[in-house]
Amino acid sequence: MAGTAEAAEAAPSGTAVVGAGMSVAGIAKSGVTGGGSAEGAVATGGGSAVGAVATGGGSAVAAAAGGGIRPGGRLAGVDAVRGLAVLGMFAVHVGPGAEPAGAGYLLVAADGRAPALFTLLAGFSLVLSQRGRNPSDAPGGWAARYRPLLIRCAILAALGLGLASLWPGILVILAFFAVYFLAAEPFTRLSTPVLTAVAGVSVAAGPLLSFVLGPVFGYGSSGRGMVPEASDLTSWAGLGDVVTALLLTGAYPLATYFPYVLAGMALARLCDIRERAVSARLAGWGAAAAAAGYGSAWLATHVLGSRERLLEAISVHHPEALGAADPVREVLNGQYGAVPSTSWDWLLVADPYSQTPLETLGNAGVGAALIGLCALVARHRLGAGLLRPLTLLGAMALSAYVVHALVLAGPAHGAASWGAWIAFSGGALGLTWVWQRACADSPLRRGPVEYALRLAAQGRA
C-alpha cells in the first residue's frame, strides 16, 4: 500500500496530502503505498496546488460546520478511510495469503484495493486542501510557487528509492507518488466540469495507453513491476529504466494509477462531504460504480466468453501457466500495474492489480463508498469516537508507511501470518495514539516524517 507528501485533507499544513496517498499505494501485490503533497488553490476551479503549498495556512474546511471536522480542520471521515487503507496495506504485506475462505475474505477485500484507495485519497485530499483559497493569494515568482512542491516530491522520491534499496520485501510506491503529484499540478487549474470529464476519460485511456505501449518497451507478454532503487541512478541506461518504470512499466505506473488521483480530485470537487445528503449520495453512487466495474468483468468472463479467449492467448504466450489451477490468475500474478498486451480480452478483467478500466472503476467506486460512509459515521459523537483510532492512524499514514517498511527490511523481513498482521496493526494504532497524545500541542503531532517533510519544503512547521 502504498503514497507521498503528507496526509492532506483540509489540514492547515500543506503537507497532509502526502501521508494520505502514501499508505495507499503501498498495498500492492507485494505492495506499497504512497501519498501526495500539496495545498492548493481553489477547489472550484482555478488556482494551483503549488501556490498553497508555498504558503501553508488554514482551510475553509476548518471553519465550516458539521461533517466530522477534527481540530485543525481535518475531516475525520477521510482520515479514517486512510487508516483503513493502512491496515489493508499491512494485511497484504505481512498477512497470510489471500484465500477466499473464512477470515481470508478480509485479505481478498484488501488485495489490490488498498493502493488504489490510497491514491484516490491523495487526489481527494489535494482538492480539500485547496478549498477556500484565492488564486490571487498565491505567491508570485516561479521559485516561490513551485519550490515547496518540488522539494516535497524530491524528498518522497529519495525516500522511495532509499527504502526500495533496503529490500523490505514490498513494492515501495513513494517514488511513484512523487510523479503523481508533479503530474497533478496542471489539473488543479481546470474547472470542475473539465476535470470531471478528464478523470472519466482517464479511467479508460490510462489502461489502454499502457496496453498499447507495453509491447513498444518490450512488455507485450512478460511481467511488469519494476520498483526503482538508488543504484538504478548510477548509469544513463538505469536512469532511462527508472523513467520508463515510473511512467509505464513499473509496479504503480503513472499510466494506470494516475486515473485514481484524477478521480479523487473530481469527487472532492463534486461532493462536499460536510453535508449529510451529499455523503449518502457519494456512498450510494460509489457502491453502484463498484458493482458496475466488477459486475461487468464477471459478465465478460463468465457469460460473454472472454475467459475462453484468454485461455487461448495464454496457451500461445504463457504456456507455463496452463498447469495452474487458474491460468488467468497465474498470468496476472506476474503482472504489476498492467495486463499483458496479448489479447484485448485482458482489458475486460478486474482482478487485483490488473489496473484495467473495469478494475479502476470498481476500485474507485469502493473508495468513494468508503469515504461517504465514514463521513456519515463521523458526523455523530459515538461514530467519531469509534473511528478515532483509525483517524489518528490515517493522519500519520506517511510515518506509518516509512516505519513499517524499515521494520520489514529488518527484524520482520518475510513476515506473513495473522499474528504479524495483528502485531503491525496493533502497534501502529497504539503508537499513533500515544504520539498524538504526547505531541498534541506541538507541530510534531502531524507525525515525524510529515513534520520533517513540511519543515524541509517550507522552512517552518
Short mmCIF file of C-alpha atoms in Angstrom, two decimals:
data_model
loop_
_atom_site.label_atom_id
_atom_site.label_comp_id
_atom_site.label_asym_id
_atom_site.label_seq_id
_atom_site.Cartn_x
_atom_site.Cartn_y
_atom_site.Cartn_z
CA MET A 1 0.00 0.00 0.00
CA ALA A 2 1.09 2.03 -0.65
CA GLY A 3 1.70 7.46 -1.06
CA THR A 4 3.72 10.97 -0.78
CA ALA A 5 3.95 14.18 0.93
CA GLU A 6 1.74 14.30 3.93
CA ALA A 7 -1.76 13.31 4.62
CA ALA A 8 -3.55 16.32 3.42
CA GLU A 9 -7.11 16.96 3.94
CA ALA A 10 -8.24 20.26 4.97
CA ALA A 11 -5.25 20.37 7.18
CA PRO A 12 -3.70 23.71 8.00
CA SER A 13 -0.35 22.44 6.88
CA GLY A 14 0.46 21.92 3.26
CA THR A 15 1.84 18.51 3.94
CA ALA A 16 -1.21 16.49 4.60
CA VAL A 17 -1.71 15.15 1.14
CA VAL A 18 1.44 13.15 1.13
CA GLY A 19 0.64 10.95 4.03
CA ALA A 20 -2.76 10.40 2.62
CA GLY A 21 -1.62 8.93 -0.56
CA MET A 22 1.40 7.42 0.94
CA SER A 23 -0.01 4.48 2.66
CA VAL A 24 -2.33 3.92 -0.09
CA ALA A 25 -0.29 2.79 -2.86
CA GLY A 26 1.66 0.66 -0.60
CA ILE A 27 -0.77 -2.11 -0.78
CA ALA A 28 0.45 -3.57 -3.90
CA LYS A 29 0.91 -7.22 -4.56
CA SER A 30 3.98 -7.31 -2.60
CA GLY A 31 2.70 -3.92 -2.29
CA VAL A 32 3.38 -0.46 -1.15
CA THR A 33 1.71 2.80 -0.63
CA GLY A 34 2.20 6.39 -1.11
CA GLY A 35 0.70 9.77 -0.64
CA GLY A 36 0.90 13.06 -2.15
CA SER A 37 1.75 16.52 -1.27
CA ALA A 38 0.26 19.87 -1.74
CA GLU A 39 -2.04 22.51 -0.64
CA GLY A 40 -3.67 24.29 -3.28
CA ALA A 41 -5.67 26.99 -4.72
CA VAL A 42 -9.38 26.81 -5.11
CA ALA A 43 -11.46 23.69 -5.03
CA THR A 44 -13.89 25.08 -7.53
CA GLY A 45 -11.63 25.61 -10.42
CA GLY A 46 -8.66 27.83 -10.76
CA GLY A 47 -5.59 28.08 -8.69
CA SER A 48 -2.53 25.98 -8.26
CA ALA A 49 -1.73 23.34 -5.73
CA VAL A 50 1.74 24.74 -5.70
CA GLY A 51 0.71 28.17 -4.53
CA ALA A 52 -0.99 26.78 -1.49
CA VAL A 53 1.91 24.53 -0.74
CA ALA A 54 4.15 27.52 -0.67
CA THR A 55 2.02 29.49 1.70
CA GLY A 56 0.64 26.88 4.06
CA GLY A 57 -2.21 28.29 6.01
CA GLY A 58 -5.57 27.08 7.11
CA SER A 59 -8.53 25.82 5.21
CA ALA A 60 -12.09 26.86 4.83
CA VAL A 61 -13.00 23.38 5.83
CA ALA A 62 -11.83 24.12 9.32
CA ALA A 63 -14.29 26.90 9.64
CA ALA A 64 -17.25 25.01 8.25
CA ALA A 65 -19.80 23.37 10.42
CA GLY A 66 -20.63 19.69 10.55
CA GLY A 67 -19.14 16.84 8.61
CA GLY A 68 -17.00 15.31 11.34
CA ILE A 69 -14.33 18.01 11.31
CA ARG A 70 -11.40 17.47 13.63
CA PRO A 71 -9.36 20.17 15.32
CA GLY A 72 -7.07 21.73 12.76
CA GLY A 73 -9.65 21.44 10.02
CA ARG A 74 -9.14 17.77 9.10
CA LEU A 75 -12.13 15.70 8.05
CA ALA A 76 -12.25 12.73 10.41
CA GLY A 77 -14.07 10.51 7.92
CA VAL A 78 -11.37 10.89 5.28
CA ASP A 79 -8.59 10.23 7.79
CA ALA A 80 -10.48 7.14 8.96
CA VAL A 81 -10.64 5.75 5.42
CA ARG A 82 -6.93 6.33 5.11
CA GLY A 83 -6.41 4.47 8.39
CA LEU A 84 -8.40 1.55 6.97
CA ALA A 85 -6.13 1.60 3.93
CA VAL A 86 -3.08 1.41 6.19
CA LEU A 87 -4.48 -1.69 7.91
CA GLY A 88 -5.26 -3.15 4.50
CA MET A 89 -1.70 -2.49 3.44
CA PHE A 90 -0.44 -4.35 6.49
CA ALA A 91 -2.72 -7.27 5.62
CA VAL A 92 -1.21 -7.53 2.14
CA HIS A 93 2.38 -7.02 3.28
CA VAL A 94 2.55 -9.20 6.38
CA GLY A 95 -0.66 -11.24 6.41
CA PRO A 96 -1.11 -14.77 5.09
CA GLY A 97 -2.10 -15.42 1.50
CA ALA A 98 -5.44 -14.01 0.32
CA GLU A 99 -7.63 -17.12 0.16
CA PRO A 100 -11.42 -16.83 -0.35
CA ALA A 101 -12.33 -18.77 2.78
CA GLY A 102 -13.24 -17.70 6.31
CA ALA A 103 -11.18 -14.77 7.56
CA GLY A 104 -9.25 -14.90 4.31
CA TYR A 105 -12.04 -12.88 2.70
CA LEU A 106 -10.72 -9.87 4.61
CA LEU A 107 -7.42 -10.23 2.80
CA VAL A 108 -9.20 -10.73 -0.51
CA ALA A 109 -11.04 -7.46 0.10
CA ALA A 110 -7.77 -5.60 0.73
CA ASP A 111 -5.83 -7.23 -2.10
CA GLY A 112 -5.38 -4.72 -4.89
CA ARG A 113 -7.75 -2.16 -3.42
CA ALA A 114 -5.50 -0.64 -0.80
CA PRO A 115 -3.03 1.07 -3.16
CA ALA A 116 -5.92 2.25 -5.29
CA LEU A 117 -7.66 3.65 -2.21
CA PHE A 118 -4.55 5.49 -1.06
CA THR A 119 -4.08 7.03 -4.48
CA LEU A 120 -7.73 8.07 -4.74
CA LEU A 121 -7.50 9.66 -1.28
CA ALA A 122 -4.41 11.56 -2.32
CA GLY A 123 -6.31 13.28 -5.11
CA PHE A 124 -9.34 13.84 -2.87
CA SER A 125 -7.17 15.37 -0.14
CA LEU A 126 -5.33 17.56 -2.62
CA VAL A 127 -8.56 19.32 -3.54
CA LEU A 128 -9.73 19.56 0.09
CA SER A 129 -6.50 21.33 0.92
CA GLN A 130 -7.28 23.89 -1.77
CA ARG A 131 -10.75 24.85 -0.55
CA GLY A 132 -11.24 28.43 0.39
CA ARG A 133 -8.06 29.65 -1.24
CA ASN A 134 -7.97 32.59 -3.57
CA PRO A 135 -5.68 32.18 -6.59
CA SER A 136 -4.66 35.82 -6.22
CA ASP A 137 -3.13 34.96 -2.84
CA ALA A 138 -0.64 32.55 -4.41
CA PRO A 139 2.95 33.77 -4.10
CA GLY A 140 4.45 35.36 -7.17
CA GLY A 141 7.51 34.11 -8.97
CA TRP A 142 8.40 30.64 -10.15
CA ALA A 143 10.57 29.76 -7.17
CA ALA A 144 8.02 30.83 -4.55
CA ARG A 145 5.21 28.94 -6.27
CA TYR A 146 6.92 25.69 -7.20
CA ARG A 147 9.83 25.27 -4.82
CA PRO A 148 7.85 23.63 -1.96
CA LEU A 149 6.20 21.14 -4.32
CA LEU A 150 9.48 20.23 -6.00
CA ILE A 151 11.23 19.80 -2.65
CA ARG A 152 8.47 17.57 -1.30
CA CYS A 153 8.42 15.41 -4.40
CA ALA A 154 12.20 15.16 -4.42
CA ILE A 155 12.19 14.02 -0.78
CA LEU A 156 9.43 11.50 -1.46
CA ALA A 157 11.35 10.14 -4.44
CA ALA A 158 14.53 9.89 -2.36
CA LEU A 159 12.64 8.12 0.42
CA GLY A 160 11.17 5.69 -2.09
CA LEU A 161 14.50 4.94 -3.74
CA GLY A 162 16.19 4.51 -0.36
CA LEU A 163 13.54 2.22 1.12
CA ALA A 164 13.43 0.10 -2.04
CA SER A 165 17.21 -0.27 -1.86
CA LEU A 166 16.83 -1.88 1.58
CA TRP A 167 14.82 -4.71 0.02
CA PRO A 168 11.97 -4.72 2.54
CA GLY A 169 10.09 -7.34 0.51
CA ILE A 170 7.38 -4.91 -0.66
CA LEU A 171 6.94 -2.79 -3.77
CA VAL A 172 7.76 0.67 -2.47
CA ILE A 173 5.49 3.26 -4.07
CA LEU A 174 6.85 6.56 -2.79
CA ALA A 175 8.83 7.41 -5.91
CA PHE A 176 5.70 6.83 -7.96
CA PHE A 177 3.72 9.18 -5.75
CA ALA A 178 6.28 11.91 -6.32
CA VAL A 179 5.49 11.65 -10.02
CA TYR A 180 1.71 11.61 -9.41
CA PHE A 181 1.84 14.89 -7.57
CA LEU A 182 4.05 16.59 -10.08
CA ALA A 183 1.61 15.47 -12.76
CA ALA A 184 -1.41 16.63 -10.75
CA GLU A 185 -0.33 20.28 -10.63
CA PRO A 186 -1.70 21.33 -14.06
CA PHE A 187 -5.02 19.61 -13.38
CA THR A 188 -5.66 21.70 -10.26
CA ARG A 189 -6.20 24.64 -12.60
CA LEU A 190 -9.05 23.01 -14.53
CA SER A 191 -12.68 23.87 -13.96
CA THR A 192 -14.78 21.24 -12.23
CA PRO A 193 -16.65 20.10 -15.39
CA VAL A 194 -13.44 19.77 -17.38
CA LEU A 195 -11.61 17.99 -14.56
CA THR A 196 -14.52 15.56 -14.16
CA ALA A 197 -14.52 14.81 -17.88
CA VAL A 198 -10.76 14.29 -17.93
CA ALA A 199 -10.96 11.96 -14.92
CA GLY A 200 -13.70 9.92 -16.58
CA VAL A 201 -11.75 9.57 -19.82
CA SER A 202 -8.55 8.65 -17.97
CA VAL A 203 -10.18 5.59 -16.39
CA ALA A 204 -10.25 4.01 -19.84
CA ALA A 205 -7.45 5.92 -21.56
CA GLY A 206 -4.73 5.19 -18.98
CA PRO A 207 -5.04 1.38 -19.07
CA LEU A 208 -5.49 1.46 -22.85
CA LEU A 209 -2.32 3.52 -23.26
CA SER A 210 -0.44 1.02 -21.10
CA PHE A 211 -1.82 -1.89 -23.14
CA VAL A 212 -0.85 -0.35 -26.48
CA LEU A 213 2.59 0.94 -25.47
CA GLY A 214 3.65 -2.12 -23.45
CA PRO A 215 5.00 -4.05 -26.48
CA VAL A 216 6.89 -0.97 -27.66
CA PHE A 217 9.01 -1.20 -24.50
CA GLY A 218 9.36 -4.97 -24.60
CA TYR A 219 6.47 -5.79 -22.26
CA GLY A 220 3.98 -7.43 -24.57
CA SER A 221 3.66 -10.64 -22.59
CA SER A 222 6.36 -10.51 -19.93
CA GLY A 223 5.61 -9.33 -16.43
CA ARG A 224 5.96 -5.75 -15.32
CA GLY A 225 6.55 -4.39 -11.88
CA MET A 226 9.94 -2.73 -11.56
CA VAL A 227 10.42 -0.57 -8.48
CA PRO A 228 13.25 1.95 -8.88
CA GLU A 229 16.18 1.77 -6.48
CA ALA A 230 19.00 4.20 -5.79
CA SER A 231 21.51 2.03 -7.66
CA ASP A 232 19.49 2.46 -10.84
CA LEU A 233 20.57 6.08 -10.99
CA THR A 234 24.26 5.25 -11.43
CA SER A 235 24.07 4.93 -15.22
CA TRP A 236 22.22 6.54 -18.09
CA ALA A 237 20.64 3.22 -19.02
CA GLY A 238 19.46 2.76 -15.45
CA LEU A 239 18.05 6.28 -15.36
CA GLY A 240 16.12 5.56 -18.53
CA ASP A 241 14.71 2.41 -16.97
CA VAL A 242 13.62 4.39 -13.91
CA VAL A 243 11.74 6.95 -16.02
CA THR A 244 10.08 4.20 -18.06
CA ALA A 245 9.07 2.33 -14.91
CA LEU A 246 7.62 5.42 -13.25
CA LEU A 247 5.54 6.28 -16.29
CA LEU A 248 4.58 2.94 -17.82
CA THR A 249 6.17 -0.33 -16.80
CA GLY A 250 6.67 -0.17 -13.05
CA ALA A 251 4.57 -1.56 -10.23
CA TYR A 252 2.48 1.64 -9.88
CA PRO A 253 2.99 3.44 -13.19
CA LEU A 254 1.55 6.85 -13.91
CA ALA A 255 -0.41 5.48 -16.88
CA THR A 256 -2.62 3.17 -14.80
CA TYR A 257 -2.61 4.75 -11.32
CA PHE A 258 -2.90 8.45 -12.09
CA PRO A 259 -6.58 8.00 -13.06
CA TYR A 260 -7.25 7.38 -9.34
CA VAL A 261 -5.69 10.74 -8.48
CA LEU A 262 -7.84 12.49 -11.06
CA ALA A 263 -10.95 10.62 -9.90
CA GLY A 264 -10.28 11.62 -6.30
CA MET A 265 -9.83 15.26 -7.32
CA ALA A 266 -13.09 15.22 -9.29
CA LEU A 267 -15.01 13.59 -6.44
CA ALA A 268 -13.77 16.19 -3.95
CA ARG A 269 -14.82 18.99 -6.30
CA LEU A 270 -18.27 17.48 -6.85
CA CYS A 271 -19.04 16.22 -3.34
CA ASP A 272 -18.91 18.38 -0.22
CA ILE A 273 -18.93 15.57 2.33
CA ARG A 274 -19.59 18.01 5.17
CA GLU A 275 -23.21 17.71 4.06
CA ARG A 276 -25.07 14.59 5.19
CA ALA A 277 -27.09 14.15 1.98
CA VAL A 278 -24.00 14.52 -0.19
CA SER A 279 -22.12 11.89 1.84
CA ALA A 280 -25.04 9.50 1.50
CA ARG A 281 -25.20 10.02 -2.26
CA LEU A 282 -21.44 9.53 -2.55
CA ALA A 283 -21.69 6.23 -0.71
CA GLY A 284 -24.56 5.09 -2.92
CA TRP A 285 -23.03 6.10 -6.21
CA GLY A 286 -19.69 4.62 -5.14
CA ALA A 287 -21.35 1.27 -4.46
CA ALA A 288 -23.08 1.47 -7.85
CA ALA A 289 -19.78 2.19 -9.60
CA ALA A 290 -18.11 -0.73 -7.83
CA ALA A 291 -20.93 -3.05 -8.86
CA ALA A 292 -20.73 -1.80 -12.44
CA GLY A 293 -16.97 -2.32 -12.67
CA TYR A 294 -16.69 -5.72 -11.02
CA GLY A 295 -20.06 -6.89 -12.37
CA SER A 296 -19.14 -6.06 -15.96
CA ALA A 297 -15.91 -8.01 -15.60
CA TRP A 298 -17.81 -11.01 -14.23
CA LEU A 299 -20.26 -10.90 -17.14
CA ALA A 300 -17.46 -10.63 -19.68
CA THR A 301 -15.63 -13.56 -18.11
CA HIS A 302 -18.47 -15.96 -17.35
CA VAL A 303 -21.16 -15.03 -19.89
CA LEU A 304 -19.55 -13.39 -22.91
CA GLY A 305 -16.70 -15.87 -23.32
CA SER A 306 -13.68 -13.68 -22.63
CA ARG A 307 -12.14 -16.32 -20.34
CA GLU A 308 -12.05 -18.90 -23.13
CA ARG A 309 -10.35 -16.41 -25.44
CA LEU A 310 -7.85 -15.58 -22.70
CA LEU A 311 -7.03 -19.26 -22.25
CA GLU A 312 -6.29 -19.45 -25.97
CA ALA A 313 -3.93 -16.47 -25.69
CA ILE A 314 -2.30 -18.00 -22.62
CA SER A 315 -1.64 -21.26 -24.48
CA VAL A 316 0.34 -19.27 -27.05
CA HIS A 317 2.10 -16.64 -24.93
CA HIS A 318 2.15 -18.16 -21.41
CA PRO A 319 2.04 -21.96 -21.84
CA GLU A 320 3.80 -22.43 -18.49
CA ALA A 321 0.65 -21.10 -16.76
CA LEU A 322 -1.68 -23.76 -18.16
CA GLY A 323 -0.79 -26.21 -15.40
CA ALA A 324 -2.03 -23.85 -12.68
CA ALA A 325 -5.45 -24.22 -11.09
CA ASP A 326 -6.38 -20.82 -12.56
CA PRO A 327 -4.18 -19.98 -15.56
CA VAL A 328 -5.64 -16.46 -15.85
CA ARG A 329 -4.83 -15.67 -12.24
CA GLU A 330 -1.39 -17.26 -12.63
CA VAL A 331 -0.51 -14.93 -15.50
CA LEU A 332 -1.81 -11.89 -13.65
CA ASN A 333 0.30 -12.81 -10.61
CA GLY A 334 3.32 -11.95 -12.74
CA GLN A 335 1.95 -8.57 -13.78
CA TYR A 336 2.10 -5.45 -11.64
CA GLY A 337 0.13 -2.38 -12.58
CA ALA A 338 -0.95 -3.62 -16.01
CA VAL A 339 -2.17 -6.62 -18.00
CA PRO A 340 -0.36 -8.47 -20.82
CA SER A 341 -0.75 -6.97 -24.28
CA THR A 342 -1.51 -10.33 -25.89
CA SER A 343 -5.31 -10.17 -26.10
CA TRP A 344 -7.83 -7.34 -25.92
CA ASP A 345 -9.83 -9.54 -23.56
CA TRP A 346 -7.30 -8.81 -20.82
CA LEU A 347 -8.84 -5.33 -20.63
CA LEU A 348 -12.13 -6.93 -19.52
CA VAL A 349 -10.82 -8.50 -16.30
CA ALA A 350 -10.96 -6.82 -12.89
CA ASP A 351 -8.54 -8.96 -10.88
CA PRO A 352 -6.33 -7.31 -8.22
CA TYR A 353 -3.54 -5.16 -9.67
CA SER A 354 -4.68 -5.70 -13.25
CA GLN A 355 -5.47 -1.96 -13.49
CA THR A 356 -7.89 -2.37 -16.37
CA PRO A 357 -10.71 0.15 -16.95
CA LEU A 358 -13.15 -2.15 -15.14
CA GLU A 359 -10.91 -2.71 -12.11
CA THR A 360 -10.17 1.01 -11.94
CA LEU A 361 -13.90 1.79 -11.99
CA GLY A 362 -14.61 -0.84 -9.34
CA ASN A 363 -11.78 0.23 -7.05
CA ALA A 364 -12.68 3.91 -7.37
CA GLY A 365 -16.27 3.02 -6.51
CA VAL A 366 -15.17 1.20 -3.37
CA GLY A 367 -13.11 4.22 -2.35
CA ALA A 368 -15.98 6.63 -2.94
CA ALA A 369 -18.38 4.44 -0.97
CA LEU A 370 -15.99 4.22 1.98
CA ILE A 371 -15.43 7.98 2.02
CA GLY A 372 -19.17 8.60 2.02
CA LEU A 373 -19.88 6.02 4.72
CA CYS A 374 -17.10 7.15 7.03
CA ALA A 375 -18.11 10.78 6.59
CA LEU A 376 -21.64 9.85 7.67
CA VAL A 377 -20.42 7.89 10.70
CA ALA A 378 -18.03 10.67 11.75
CA ARG A 379 -20.89 13.17 11.96
CA HIS A 380 -22.05 11.61 15.25
CA ARG A 381 -20.16 11.73 18.51
CA LEU A 382 -20.33 7.97 19.02
CA GLY A 383 -19.30 7.26 15.45
CA ALA A 384 -16.42 9.72 15.60
CA GLY A 385 -15.24 8.06 18.81
CA LEU A 386 -15.33 4.61 17.24
CA LEU A 387 -13.42 5.87 14.23
CA ARG A 388 -10.85 7.79 16.27
CA PRO A 389 -8.12 5.09 16.30
CA LEU A 390 -8.35 4.86 12.51
CA THR A 391 -8.48 8.64 12.23
CA LEU A 392 -5.26 9.08 14.20
CA LEU A 393 -3.52 6.39 12.17
CA GLY A 394 -4.72 7.89 8.89
CA ALA A 395 -3.43 11.32 9.87
CA MET A 396 0.07 9.86 10.23
CA ALA A 397 -0.08 7.48 7.26
CA LEU A 398 3.25 8.55 5.76
CA SER A 399 5.12 7.97 9.01
CA ALA A 400 3.36 4.62 9.45
CA TYR A 401 4.37 3.60 5.95
CA VAL A 402 8.04 4.54 6.36
CA VAL A 403 8.34 2.83 9.76
CA HIS A 404 6.64 -0.36 8.58
CA ALA A 405 8.97 -0.55 5.55
CA LEU A 406 12.01 -0.17 7.81
CA VAL A 407 10.75 -2.89 10.13
CA LEU A 408 10.13 -5.18 7.15
CA ALA A 409 13.66 -4.53 5.94
CA GLY A 410 14.95 -5.61 9.35
CA PRO A 411 13.55 -7.80 12.12
CA ALA A 412 10.23 -8.61 10.44
CA HIS A 413 11.56 -9.38 6.98
CA GLY A 414 9.48 -12.11 5.35
CA ALA A 415 6.71 -12.00 7.97
CA ALA A 416 3.46 -13.46 6.64
CA SER A 417 0.87 -14.55 9.21
CA TRP A 418 -2.21 -13.38 11.05
CA GLY A 419 -0.03 -12.83 14.09
CA ALA A 420 2.23 -10.49 12.14
CA TRP A 421 -0.76 -8.53 10.85
CA ILE A 422 -2.19 -8.18 14.35
CA ALA A 423 1.19 -7.06 15.68
CA PHE A 424 1.69 -4.45 12.95
CA SER A 425 -1.88 -3.18 13.17
CA GLY A 426 -1.99 -3.05 16.97
CA GLY A 427 1.42 -1.45 17.14
CA ALA A 428 0.55 1.22 14.57
CA LEU A 429 -2.80 2.06 16.19
CA GLY A 430 -1.25 2.22 19.64
CA LEU A 431 1.85 4.20 18.70
CA THR A 432 -0.04 6.81 16.70
CA TRP A 433 -2.43 7.29 19.64
CA VAL A 434 0.47 7.75 22.05
CA TRP A 435 2.30 10.05 19.65
CA GLN A 436 -0.66 12.35 19.12
CA ARG A 437 -1.37 12.45 22.84
CA ALA A 438 2.25 13.32 23.63
CA CYS A 439 2.58 15.89 20.85
CA ALA A 440 -0.92 17.34 20.93
CA ASP A 441 0.35 20.91 21.31
CA SER A 442 3.35 20.54 19.04
CA PRO A 443 3.76 20.73 15.25
CA LEU A 444 5.11 17.19 15.57
CA ARG A 445 1.53 15.99 16.11
CA ARG A 446 1.27 15.59 12.34
CA GLY A 447 3.82 12.80 12.56
CA PRO A 448 7.62 12.80 12.49
CA VAL A 449 8.01 12.21 8.76
CA GLU A 450 5.18 14.59 7.89
CA TYR A 451 6.73 17.27 10.11
CA ALA A 452 10.20 16.82 8.62
CA LEU A 453 8.81 16.97 5.10
CA ARG A 454 6.94 20.20 5.77
CA LEU A 455 9.92 21.75 7.50
CA ALA A 456 12.23 20.92 4.59
CA ALA A 457 9.80 22.27 2.00
CA GLN A 458 8.69 25.45 3.75
CA GLY A 459 11.39 26.11 6.29
CA ARG A 460 8.84 26.25 9.08
CA ALA A 461 6.46 23.90 10.86
#
